[in-house]
Short mmCIF file of C-alpha atoms in Angstrom, two decimals:
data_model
loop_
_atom_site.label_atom_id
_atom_site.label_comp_id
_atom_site.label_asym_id
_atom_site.label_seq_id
_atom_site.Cartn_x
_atom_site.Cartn_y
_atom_site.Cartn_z
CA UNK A 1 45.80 0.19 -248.18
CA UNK A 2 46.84 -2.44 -245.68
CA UNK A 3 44.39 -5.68 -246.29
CA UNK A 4 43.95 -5.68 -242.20
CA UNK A 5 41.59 -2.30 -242.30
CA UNK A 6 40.08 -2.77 -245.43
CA UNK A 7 36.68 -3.89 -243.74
CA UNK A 8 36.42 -1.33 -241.31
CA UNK A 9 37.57 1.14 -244.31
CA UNK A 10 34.62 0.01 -246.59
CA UNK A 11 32.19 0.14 -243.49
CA UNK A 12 32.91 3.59 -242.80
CA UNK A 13 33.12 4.91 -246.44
CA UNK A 14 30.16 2.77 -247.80
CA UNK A 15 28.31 3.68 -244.49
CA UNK A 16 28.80 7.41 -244.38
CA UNK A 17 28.25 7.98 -248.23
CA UNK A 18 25.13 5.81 -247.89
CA UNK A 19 23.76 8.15 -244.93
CA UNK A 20 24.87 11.25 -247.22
CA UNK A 21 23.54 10.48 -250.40
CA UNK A 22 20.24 8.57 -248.55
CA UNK A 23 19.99 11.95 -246.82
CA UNK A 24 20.35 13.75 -249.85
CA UNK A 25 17.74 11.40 -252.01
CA UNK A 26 15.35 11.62 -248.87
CA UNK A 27 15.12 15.81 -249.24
CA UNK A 28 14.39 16.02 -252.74
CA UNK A 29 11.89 13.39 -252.45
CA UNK A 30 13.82 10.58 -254.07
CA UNK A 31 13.87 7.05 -252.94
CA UNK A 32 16.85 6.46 -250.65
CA UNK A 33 17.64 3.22 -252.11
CA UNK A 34 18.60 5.24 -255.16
CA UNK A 35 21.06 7.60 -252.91
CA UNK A 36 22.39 4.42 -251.37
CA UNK A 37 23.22 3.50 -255.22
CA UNK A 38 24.87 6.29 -255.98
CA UNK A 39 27.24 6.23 -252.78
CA UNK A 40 28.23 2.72 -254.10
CA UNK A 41 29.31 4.41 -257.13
CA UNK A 42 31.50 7.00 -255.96
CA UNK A 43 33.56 4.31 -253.90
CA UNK A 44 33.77 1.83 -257.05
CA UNK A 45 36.54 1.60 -259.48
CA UNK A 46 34.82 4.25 -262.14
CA UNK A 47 35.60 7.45 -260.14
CA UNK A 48 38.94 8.86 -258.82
CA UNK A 49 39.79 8.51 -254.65
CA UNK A 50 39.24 5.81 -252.68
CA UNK A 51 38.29 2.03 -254.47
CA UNK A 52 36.33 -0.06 -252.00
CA UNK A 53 36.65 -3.83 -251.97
CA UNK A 54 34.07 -5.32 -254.75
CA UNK A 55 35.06 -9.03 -253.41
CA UNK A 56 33.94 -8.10 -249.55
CA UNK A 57 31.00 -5.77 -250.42
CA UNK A 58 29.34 -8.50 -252.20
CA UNK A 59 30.30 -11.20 -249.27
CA UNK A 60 28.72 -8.68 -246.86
CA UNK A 61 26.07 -7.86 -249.48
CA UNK A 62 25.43 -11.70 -249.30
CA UNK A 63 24.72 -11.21 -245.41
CA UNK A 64 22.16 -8.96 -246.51
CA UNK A 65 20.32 -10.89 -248.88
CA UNK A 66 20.55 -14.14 -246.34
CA UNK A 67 19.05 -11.89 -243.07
CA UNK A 68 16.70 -10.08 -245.60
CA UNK A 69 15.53 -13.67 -246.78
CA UNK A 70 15.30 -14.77 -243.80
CA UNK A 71 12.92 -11.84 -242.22
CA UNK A 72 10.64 -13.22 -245.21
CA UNK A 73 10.57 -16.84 -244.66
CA UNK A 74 9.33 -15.64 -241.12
CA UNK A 75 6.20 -14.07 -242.91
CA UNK A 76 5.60 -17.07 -245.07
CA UNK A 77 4.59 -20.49 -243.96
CA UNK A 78 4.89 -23.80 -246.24
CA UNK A 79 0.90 -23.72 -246.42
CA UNK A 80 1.35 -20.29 -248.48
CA UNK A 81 3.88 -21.85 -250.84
CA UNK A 82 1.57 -24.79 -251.27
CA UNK A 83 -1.76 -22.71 -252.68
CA UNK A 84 0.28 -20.63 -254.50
CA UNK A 85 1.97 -23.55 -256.67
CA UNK A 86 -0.89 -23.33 -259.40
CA UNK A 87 0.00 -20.03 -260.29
CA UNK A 88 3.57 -18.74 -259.21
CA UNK A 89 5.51 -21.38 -261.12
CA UNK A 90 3.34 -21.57 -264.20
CA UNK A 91 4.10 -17.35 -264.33
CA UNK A 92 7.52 -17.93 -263.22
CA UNK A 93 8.08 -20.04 -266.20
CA UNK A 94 6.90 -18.47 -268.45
CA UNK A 95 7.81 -15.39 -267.81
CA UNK A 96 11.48 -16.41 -267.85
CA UNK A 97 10.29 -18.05 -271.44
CA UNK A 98 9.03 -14.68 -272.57
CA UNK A 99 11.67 -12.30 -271.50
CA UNK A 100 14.76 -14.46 -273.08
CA UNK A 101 12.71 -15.33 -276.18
CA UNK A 102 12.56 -11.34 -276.62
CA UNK A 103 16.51 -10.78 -275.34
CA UNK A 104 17.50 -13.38 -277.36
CA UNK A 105 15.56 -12.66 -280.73
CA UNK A 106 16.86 -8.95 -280.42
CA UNK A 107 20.77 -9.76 -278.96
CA UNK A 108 21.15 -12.72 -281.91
CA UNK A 109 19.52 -10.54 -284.59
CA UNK A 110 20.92 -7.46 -284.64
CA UNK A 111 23.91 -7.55 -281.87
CA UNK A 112 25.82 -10.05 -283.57
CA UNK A 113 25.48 -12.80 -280.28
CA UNK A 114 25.94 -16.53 -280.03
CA UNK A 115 22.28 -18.06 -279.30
CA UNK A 116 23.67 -19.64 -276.06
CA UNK A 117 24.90 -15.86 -275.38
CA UNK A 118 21.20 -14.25 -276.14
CA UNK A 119 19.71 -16.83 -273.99
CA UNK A 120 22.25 -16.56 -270.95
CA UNK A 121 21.35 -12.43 -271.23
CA UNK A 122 17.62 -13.32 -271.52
CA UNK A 123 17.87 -15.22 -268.04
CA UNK A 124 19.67 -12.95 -266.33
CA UNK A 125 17.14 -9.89 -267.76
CA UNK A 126 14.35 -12.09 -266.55
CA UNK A 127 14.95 -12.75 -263.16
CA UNK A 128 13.99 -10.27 -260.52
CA UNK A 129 16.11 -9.39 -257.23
CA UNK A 130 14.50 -10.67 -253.88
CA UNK A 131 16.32 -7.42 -251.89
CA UNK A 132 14.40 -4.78 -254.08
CA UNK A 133 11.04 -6.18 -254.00
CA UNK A 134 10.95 -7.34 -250.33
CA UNK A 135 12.06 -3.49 -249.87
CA UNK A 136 9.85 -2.19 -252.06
CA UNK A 137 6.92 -4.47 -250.37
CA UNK A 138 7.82 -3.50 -246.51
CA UNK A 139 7.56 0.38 -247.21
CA UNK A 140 4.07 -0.36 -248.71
CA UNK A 141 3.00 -3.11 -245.66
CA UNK A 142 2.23 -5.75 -248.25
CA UNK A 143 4.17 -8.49 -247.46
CA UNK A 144 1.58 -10.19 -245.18
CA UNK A 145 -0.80 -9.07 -248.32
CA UNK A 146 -1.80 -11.93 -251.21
CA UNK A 147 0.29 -9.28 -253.36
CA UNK A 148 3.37 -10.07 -251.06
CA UNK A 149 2.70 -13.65 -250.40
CA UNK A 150 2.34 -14.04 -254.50
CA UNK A 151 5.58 -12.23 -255.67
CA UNK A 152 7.83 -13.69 -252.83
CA UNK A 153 6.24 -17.23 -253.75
CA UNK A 154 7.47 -16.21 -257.70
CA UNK A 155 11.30 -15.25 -256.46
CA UNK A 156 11.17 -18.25 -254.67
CA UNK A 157 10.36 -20.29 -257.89
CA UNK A 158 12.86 -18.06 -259.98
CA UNK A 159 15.33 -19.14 -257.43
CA UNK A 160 14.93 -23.05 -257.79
CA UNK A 161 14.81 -22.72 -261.72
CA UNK A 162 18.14 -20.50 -261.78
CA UNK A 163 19.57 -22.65 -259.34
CA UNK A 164 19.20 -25.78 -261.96
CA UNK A 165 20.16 -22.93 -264.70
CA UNK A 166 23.73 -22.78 -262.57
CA UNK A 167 24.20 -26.49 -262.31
CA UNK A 168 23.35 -27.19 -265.32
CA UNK A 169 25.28 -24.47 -267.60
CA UNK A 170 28.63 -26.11 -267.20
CA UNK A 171 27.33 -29.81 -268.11
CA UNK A 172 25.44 -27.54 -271.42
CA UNK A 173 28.89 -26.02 -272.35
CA UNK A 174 31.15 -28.96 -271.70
CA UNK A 175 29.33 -31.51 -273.72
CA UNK A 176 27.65 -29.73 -276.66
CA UNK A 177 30.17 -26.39 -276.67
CA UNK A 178 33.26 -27.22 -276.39
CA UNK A 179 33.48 -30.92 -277.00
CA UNK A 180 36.64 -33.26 -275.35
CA UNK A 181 38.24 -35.08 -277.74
CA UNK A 182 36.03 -38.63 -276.10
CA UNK A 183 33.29 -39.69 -277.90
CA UNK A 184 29.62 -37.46 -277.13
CA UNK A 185 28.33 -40.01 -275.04
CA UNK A 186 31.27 -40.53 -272.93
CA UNK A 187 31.39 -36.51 -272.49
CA UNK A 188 27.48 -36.68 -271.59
CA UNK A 189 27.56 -39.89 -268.66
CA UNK A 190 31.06 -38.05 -267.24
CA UNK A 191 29.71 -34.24 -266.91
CA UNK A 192 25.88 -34.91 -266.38
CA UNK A 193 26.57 -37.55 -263.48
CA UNK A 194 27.95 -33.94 -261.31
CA UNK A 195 25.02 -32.17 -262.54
CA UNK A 196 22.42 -35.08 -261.19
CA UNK A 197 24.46 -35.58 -258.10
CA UNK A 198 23.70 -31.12 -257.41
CA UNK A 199 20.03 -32.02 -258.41
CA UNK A 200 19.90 -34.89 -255.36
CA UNK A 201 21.58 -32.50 -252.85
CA UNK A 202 18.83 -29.63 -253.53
CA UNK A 203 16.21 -32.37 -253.12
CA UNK A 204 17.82 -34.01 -250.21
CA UNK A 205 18.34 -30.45 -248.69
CA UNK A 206 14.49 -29.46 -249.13
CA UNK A 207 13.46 -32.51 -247.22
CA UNK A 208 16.01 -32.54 -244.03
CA UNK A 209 14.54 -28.56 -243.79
CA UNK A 210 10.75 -29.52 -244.16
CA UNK A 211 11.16 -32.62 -242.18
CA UNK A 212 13.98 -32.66 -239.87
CA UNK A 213 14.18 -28.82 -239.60
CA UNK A 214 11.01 -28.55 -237.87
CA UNK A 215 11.60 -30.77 -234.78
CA UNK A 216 15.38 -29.79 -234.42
CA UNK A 217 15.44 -25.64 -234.59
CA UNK A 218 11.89 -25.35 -232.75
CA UNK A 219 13.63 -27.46 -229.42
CA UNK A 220 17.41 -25.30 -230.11
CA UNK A 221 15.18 -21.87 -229.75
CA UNK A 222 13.20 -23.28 -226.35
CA UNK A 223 15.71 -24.21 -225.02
CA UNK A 224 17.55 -20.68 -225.49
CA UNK A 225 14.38 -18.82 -224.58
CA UNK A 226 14.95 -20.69 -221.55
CA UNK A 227 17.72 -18.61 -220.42
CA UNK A 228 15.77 -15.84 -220.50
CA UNK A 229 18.66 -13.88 -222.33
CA UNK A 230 17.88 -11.53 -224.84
CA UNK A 231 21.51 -11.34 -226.99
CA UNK A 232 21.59 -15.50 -226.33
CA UNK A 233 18.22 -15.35 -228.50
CA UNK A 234 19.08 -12.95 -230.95
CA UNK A 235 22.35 -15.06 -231.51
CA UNK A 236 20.93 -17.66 -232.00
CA UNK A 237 18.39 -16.25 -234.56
CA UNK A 238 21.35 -14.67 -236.58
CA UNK A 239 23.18 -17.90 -236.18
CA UNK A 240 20.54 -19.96 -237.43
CA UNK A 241 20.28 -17.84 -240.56
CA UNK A 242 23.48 -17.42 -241.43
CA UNK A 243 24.64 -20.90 -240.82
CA UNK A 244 21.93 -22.64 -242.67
CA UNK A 245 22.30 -20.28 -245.37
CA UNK A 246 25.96 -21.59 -245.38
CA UNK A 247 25.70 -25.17 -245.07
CA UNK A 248 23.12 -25.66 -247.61
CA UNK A 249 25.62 -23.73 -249.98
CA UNK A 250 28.27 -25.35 -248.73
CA UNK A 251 26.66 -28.91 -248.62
CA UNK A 252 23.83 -28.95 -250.62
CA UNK A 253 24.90 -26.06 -253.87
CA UNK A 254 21.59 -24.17 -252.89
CA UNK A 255 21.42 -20.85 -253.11
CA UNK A 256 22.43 -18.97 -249.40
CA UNK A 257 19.49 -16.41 -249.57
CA UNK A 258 17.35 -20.34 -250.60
CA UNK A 259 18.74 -21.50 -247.29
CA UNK A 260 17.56 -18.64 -245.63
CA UNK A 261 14.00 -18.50 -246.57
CA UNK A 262 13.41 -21.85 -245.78
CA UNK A 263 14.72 -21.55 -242.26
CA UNK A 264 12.74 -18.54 -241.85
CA UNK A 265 9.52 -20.58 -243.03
CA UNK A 266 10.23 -23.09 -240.27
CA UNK A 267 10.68 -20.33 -237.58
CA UNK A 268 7.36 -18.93 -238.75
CA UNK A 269 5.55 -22.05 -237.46
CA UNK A 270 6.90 -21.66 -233.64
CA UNK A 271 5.93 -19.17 -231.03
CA UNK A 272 9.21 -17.50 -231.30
CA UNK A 273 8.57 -15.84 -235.34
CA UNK A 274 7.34 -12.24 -234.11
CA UNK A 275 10.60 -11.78 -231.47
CA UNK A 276 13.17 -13.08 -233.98
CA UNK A 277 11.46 -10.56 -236.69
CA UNK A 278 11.62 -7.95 -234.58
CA UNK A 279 15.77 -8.65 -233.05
CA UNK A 280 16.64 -9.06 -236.78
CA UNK A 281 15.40 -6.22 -238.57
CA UNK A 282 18.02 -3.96 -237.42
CA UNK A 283 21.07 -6.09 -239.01
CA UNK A 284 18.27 -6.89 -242.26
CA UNK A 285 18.24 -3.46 -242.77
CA UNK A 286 21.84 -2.29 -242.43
CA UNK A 287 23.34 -5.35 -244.37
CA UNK A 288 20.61 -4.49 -247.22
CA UNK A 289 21.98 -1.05 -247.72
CA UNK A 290 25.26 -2.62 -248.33
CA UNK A 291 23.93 -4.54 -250.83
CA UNK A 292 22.87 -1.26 -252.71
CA UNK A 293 25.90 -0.34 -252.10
CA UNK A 294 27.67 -3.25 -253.75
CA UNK A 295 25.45 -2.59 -256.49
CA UNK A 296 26.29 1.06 -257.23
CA UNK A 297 30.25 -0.14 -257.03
CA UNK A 298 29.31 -2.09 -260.63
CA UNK A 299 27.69 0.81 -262.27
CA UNK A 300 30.16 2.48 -265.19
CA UNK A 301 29.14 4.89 -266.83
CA UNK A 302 30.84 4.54 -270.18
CA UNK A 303 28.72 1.91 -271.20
CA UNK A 304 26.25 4.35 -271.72
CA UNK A 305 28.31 6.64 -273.82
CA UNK A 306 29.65 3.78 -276.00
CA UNK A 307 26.50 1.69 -276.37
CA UNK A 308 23.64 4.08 -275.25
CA UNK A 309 21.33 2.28 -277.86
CA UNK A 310 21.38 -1.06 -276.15
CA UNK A 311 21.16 0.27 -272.85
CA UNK A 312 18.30 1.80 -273.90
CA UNK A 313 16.97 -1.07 -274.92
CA UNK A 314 18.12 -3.50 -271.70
CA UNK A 315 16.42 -0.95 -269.79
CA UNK A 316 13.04 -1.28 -271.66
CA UNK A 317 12.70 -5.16 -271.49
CA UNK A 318 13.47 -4.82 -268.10
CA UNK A 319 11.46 -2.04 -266.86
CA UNK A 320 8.88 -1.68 -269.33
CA UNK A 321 8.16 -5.20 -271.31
CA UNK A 322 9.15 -7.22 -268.16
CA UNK A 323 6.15 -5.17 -266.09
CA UNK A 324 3.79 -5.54 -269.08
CA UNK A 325 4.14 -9.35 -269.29
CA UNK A 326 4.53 -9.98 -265.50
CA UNK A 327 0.65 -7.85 -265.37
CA UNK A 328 -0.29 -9.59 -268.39
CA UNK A 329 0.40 -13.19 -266.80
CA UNK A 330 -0.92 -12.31 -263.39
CA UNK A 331 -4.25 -11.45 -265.03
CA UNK A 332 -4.61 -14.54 -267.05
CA UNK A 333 -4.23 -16.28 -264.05
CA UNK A 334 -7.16 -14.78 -262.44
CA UNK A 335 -5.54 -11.60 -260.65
CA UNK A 336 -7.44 -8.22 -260.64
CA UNK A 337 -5.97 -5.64 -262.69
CA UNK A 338 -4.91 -3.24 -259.81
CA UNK A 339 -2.80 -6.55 -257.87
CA UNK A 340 -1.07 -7.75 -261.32
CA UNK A 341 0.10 -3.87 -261.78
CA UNK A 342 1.26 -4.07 -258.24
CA UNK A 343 3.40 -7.18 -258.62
CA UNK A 344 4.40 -6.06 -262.23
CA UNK A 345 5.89 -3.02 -260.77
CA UNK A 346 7.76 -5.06 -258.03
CA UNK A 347 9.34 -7.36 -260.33
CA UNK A 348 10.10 -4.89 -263.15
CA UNK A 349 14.12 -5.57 -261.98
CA UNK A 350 16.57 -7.42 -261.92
CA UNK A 351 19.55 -8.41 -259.29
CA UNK A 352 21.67 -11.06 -257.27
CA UNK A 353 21.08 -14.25 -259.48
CA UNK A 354 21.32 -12.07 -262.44
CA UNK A 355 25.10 -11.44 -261.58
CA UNK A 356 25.90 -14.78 -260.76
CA UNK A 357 24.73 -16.53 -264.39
CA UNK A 358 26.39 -13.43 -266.00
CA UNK A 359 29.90 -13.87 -264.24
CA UNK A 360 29.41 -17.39 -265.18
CA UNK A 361 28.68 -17.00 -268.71
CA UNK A 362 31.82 -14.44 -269.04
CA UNK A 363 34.06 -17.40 -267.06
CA UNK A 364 33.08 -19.93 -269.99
CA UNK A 365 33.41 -16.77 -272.35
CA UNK A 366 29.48 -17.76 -273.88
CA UNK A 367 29.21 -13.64 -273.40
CA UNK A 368 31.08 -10.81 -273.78
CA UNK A 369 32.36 -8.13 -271.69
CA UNK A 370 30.44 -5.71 -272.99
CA UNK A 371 27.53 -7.82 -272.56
CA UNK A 372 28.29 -8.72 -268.96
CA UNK A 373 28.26 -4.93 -268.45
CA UNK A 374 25.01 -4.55 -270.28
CA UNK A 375 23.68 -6.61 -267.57
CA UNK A 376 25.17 -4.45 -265.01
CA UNK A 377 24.20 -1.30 -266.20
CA UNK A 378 20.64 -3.02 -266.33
CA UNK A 379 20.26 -3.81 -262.91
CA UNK A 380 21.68 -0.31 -261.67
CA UNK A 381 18.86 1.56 -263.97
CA UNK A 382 16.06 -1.18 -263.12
CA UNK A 383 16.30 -0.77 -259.51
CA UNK A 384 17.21 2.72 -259.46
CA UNK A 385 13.86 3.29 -261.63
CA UNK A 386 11.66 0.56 -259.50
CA UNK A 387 10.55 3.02 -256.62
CA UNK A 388 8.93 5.22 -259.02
CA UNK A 389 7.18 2.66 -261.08
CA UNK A 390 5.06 2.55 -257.99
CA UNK A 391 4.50 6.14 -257.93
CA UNK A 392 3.55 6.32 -260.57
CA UNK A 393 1.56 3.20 -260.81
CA UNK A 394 -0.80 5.20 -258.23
CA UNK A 395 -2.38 7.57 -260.75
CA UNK A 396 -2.88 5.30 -263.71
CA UNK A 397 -4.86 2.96 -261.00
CA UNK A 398 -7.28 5.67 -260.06
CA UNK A 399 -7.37 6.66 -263.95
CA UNK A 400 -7.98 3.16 -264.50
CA UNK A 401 -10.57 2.77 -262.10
CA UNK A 402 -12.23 6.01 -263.03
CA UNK A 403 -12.51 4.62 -266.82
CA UNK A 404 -14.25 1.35 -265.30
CA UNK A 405 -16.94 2.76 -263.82
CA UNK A 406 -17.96 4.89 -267.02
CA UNK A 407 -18.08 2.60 -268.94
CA UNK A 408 -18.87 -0.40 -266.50
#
């Protein structure tokens, strides 16, 4: 196909399957995300007709995760992430801990992996996708809710500690993996001094946004509300969302959908939060369905056929061990049972940064490709699987609750 259409080609397939199948999923009572899923998968390279373009679903994808990002950091002030500091990084950590202790112990003992390969699949199983649970969390209205402010406040801290995962991984393989033929000490000063340098930008980064960022975009949006134009505004919400997303990628090697949430947390504290919500949900929500989209376009089925055993087991660390320990953690830290279930369900998945250490690990060839696909196949099942864990969360609540009062 000529390069010129493919865009508009992958707008109109990926956009008309996704209405279809959404359709479809909506009838027989089925989460649409899941519909949206399959329509990926029947314009990906695993079934015959037309192949969409992986490389500029996932850029558009991207857009997604940046506006949906965005739309949250417009919910969440600084003051949230502040009080929640004493619990969502201690459960952050260590639920990461748990999860690749578990992957690794299983993928090193009886798959035959490298431990730098069991631990690079135990991150990317322990990590949860920010699109899925900020979905998940608007259909239910929790967001606002301690529940929403609590799990976002977690993704946020899974973010930062993947993001040092990332620039850190390369100095990890270079120095202690494969070693250059200069002494170990020379190899350490000459690929850690890169690493340290990315660790300066993300703090540099975090300060011009808390510090500059708040007297610079609150006087840009007067003086375009000013003008009383309504597509002037909504430009320049999109453009400040996109664009900081991109520089502090660019600039400072944070993540984009990073860069997005904390430009949406400084928008939250003008008088301007509720109007740019409200112009940028309609481009949040189409871009997200492309990033379900993207998703499904991963998804082959063979894996399943081949290695059904391991899926099997992927899918229970992430679905079911991943919820348990999430619920387990939330109540040690003081949560009622009925809230940790909640955010256990939510973050029983796994999704953009999850891809990203996987494609990175296959690059420096620490895992293989059928691992890499394992990880795939993972994410396609978790989030496929993640509207019902709430559905079915429902019952075992008011079973729960039931059982209290008997015997309470």
């Amino acid at each position: 196909m000529d390069q010129s259409v493919n865009l508009i080609a992958l707008l109109a397939t990926g956009f008309g399957l996704a209405l279809f199948f959404g359709y479809l999923a909506n009838y027989f009572k089925i989460p649409t995300l899941v519909g949206y899923l399959f329509a990926g998968f029947f314009i990906g390279p695993f079934t015959p007709g037309y192949v969409g373009d992986q490389q500029l679903a996932n850029q558009l994808a991207e857009i997604g995760v940046v506006l949906l990002m965005f739309g949250v950091g417009l919910h969440f002030s600084l003051n949230d992430l502040d009080r929640l500091k004493k619990t969502a990084i201690p459960t952050a950590i260590l639920n990461i801990f748990i999860i690749t202790t578990i992957s690794t112990i299983i993928s090193v003992n009886y798959w035959g992996y490298s431990v730098m390969g069991g631990l690079i699949l135990g991150l990317c199983l322990s990590v949860s996708s920010t699109v899925v649970l900020v979905r998940a969390l608007e259909k239910r209205d929790l967001v606002t809710t301690d529940i929403g402010k609590f799990s976002i406040g977690r993704l946020v801290v899974e973010d930062i500690i993947m993001i040092l995962v990332l620039v850190f991984l390369p100095v990890i393989f270079q120095v202690f993996i494969r070693p250059q033929s200069e002494t170990i000490e020379q190899s350490i000063i000459e690929n850690l001094m890169p690493a340290l340098l990315a660790l300066l930008k993300i703090i540099i980064f975090i300060f011009l946004m808390l510090f500059l960022g708040r007297k610079i975009l609150p006087k840009i949006l007067k003086a375009i509300v000013k003008t009383e134009s309504r597509e002037l505004f909504t430009l320049a919400i999109v453009s400040a969302a996109v664009s900081i997303s991109f520089f502090s990628a660019k600039f400072f090697e944070v993540s984009m959908a990073l860069g997005a949430f904390f430009a949406g947390t400084i928008l939250k504290e003008t008088d301007y939060s509720k109007r740019a919500e409200l112009d940028s949900l309609p481009l949040r929500d189409l871009f997200s369905v492309l990033f379900f989209v993207s998703i499904g376009m991963l998804f082959n089925p063979l894996i399943i056929i081949q290695y059904p055993y391991k899926v099997l087991i992927v899918a229970i660390i992430v679905v079911i061990i991943k919820l348990f320990v999430t619920s387990a953690l939330c109540v040690l830290f003081k949560y009622p049972f009925k809230t940790a279930l909640v955010i256990g369900c939510g973050l029983a998945q796994i999704g953009e940064f999850s891809f990203i250490l996987a494609s990175m690990g296959l690059q420096f060839k620490l895992i293989s490709k059928n691992a890499y696909n394992l990880i795939l196949v993972g994410a396609f099942i978790s989030i496929a699987l993640n509207p019902t864990l709430f559905k079915f969360s429902r019952p075992f609540l008011d079973w729960y609750e039931r059982k209290r009062r008997y015997f309470y």
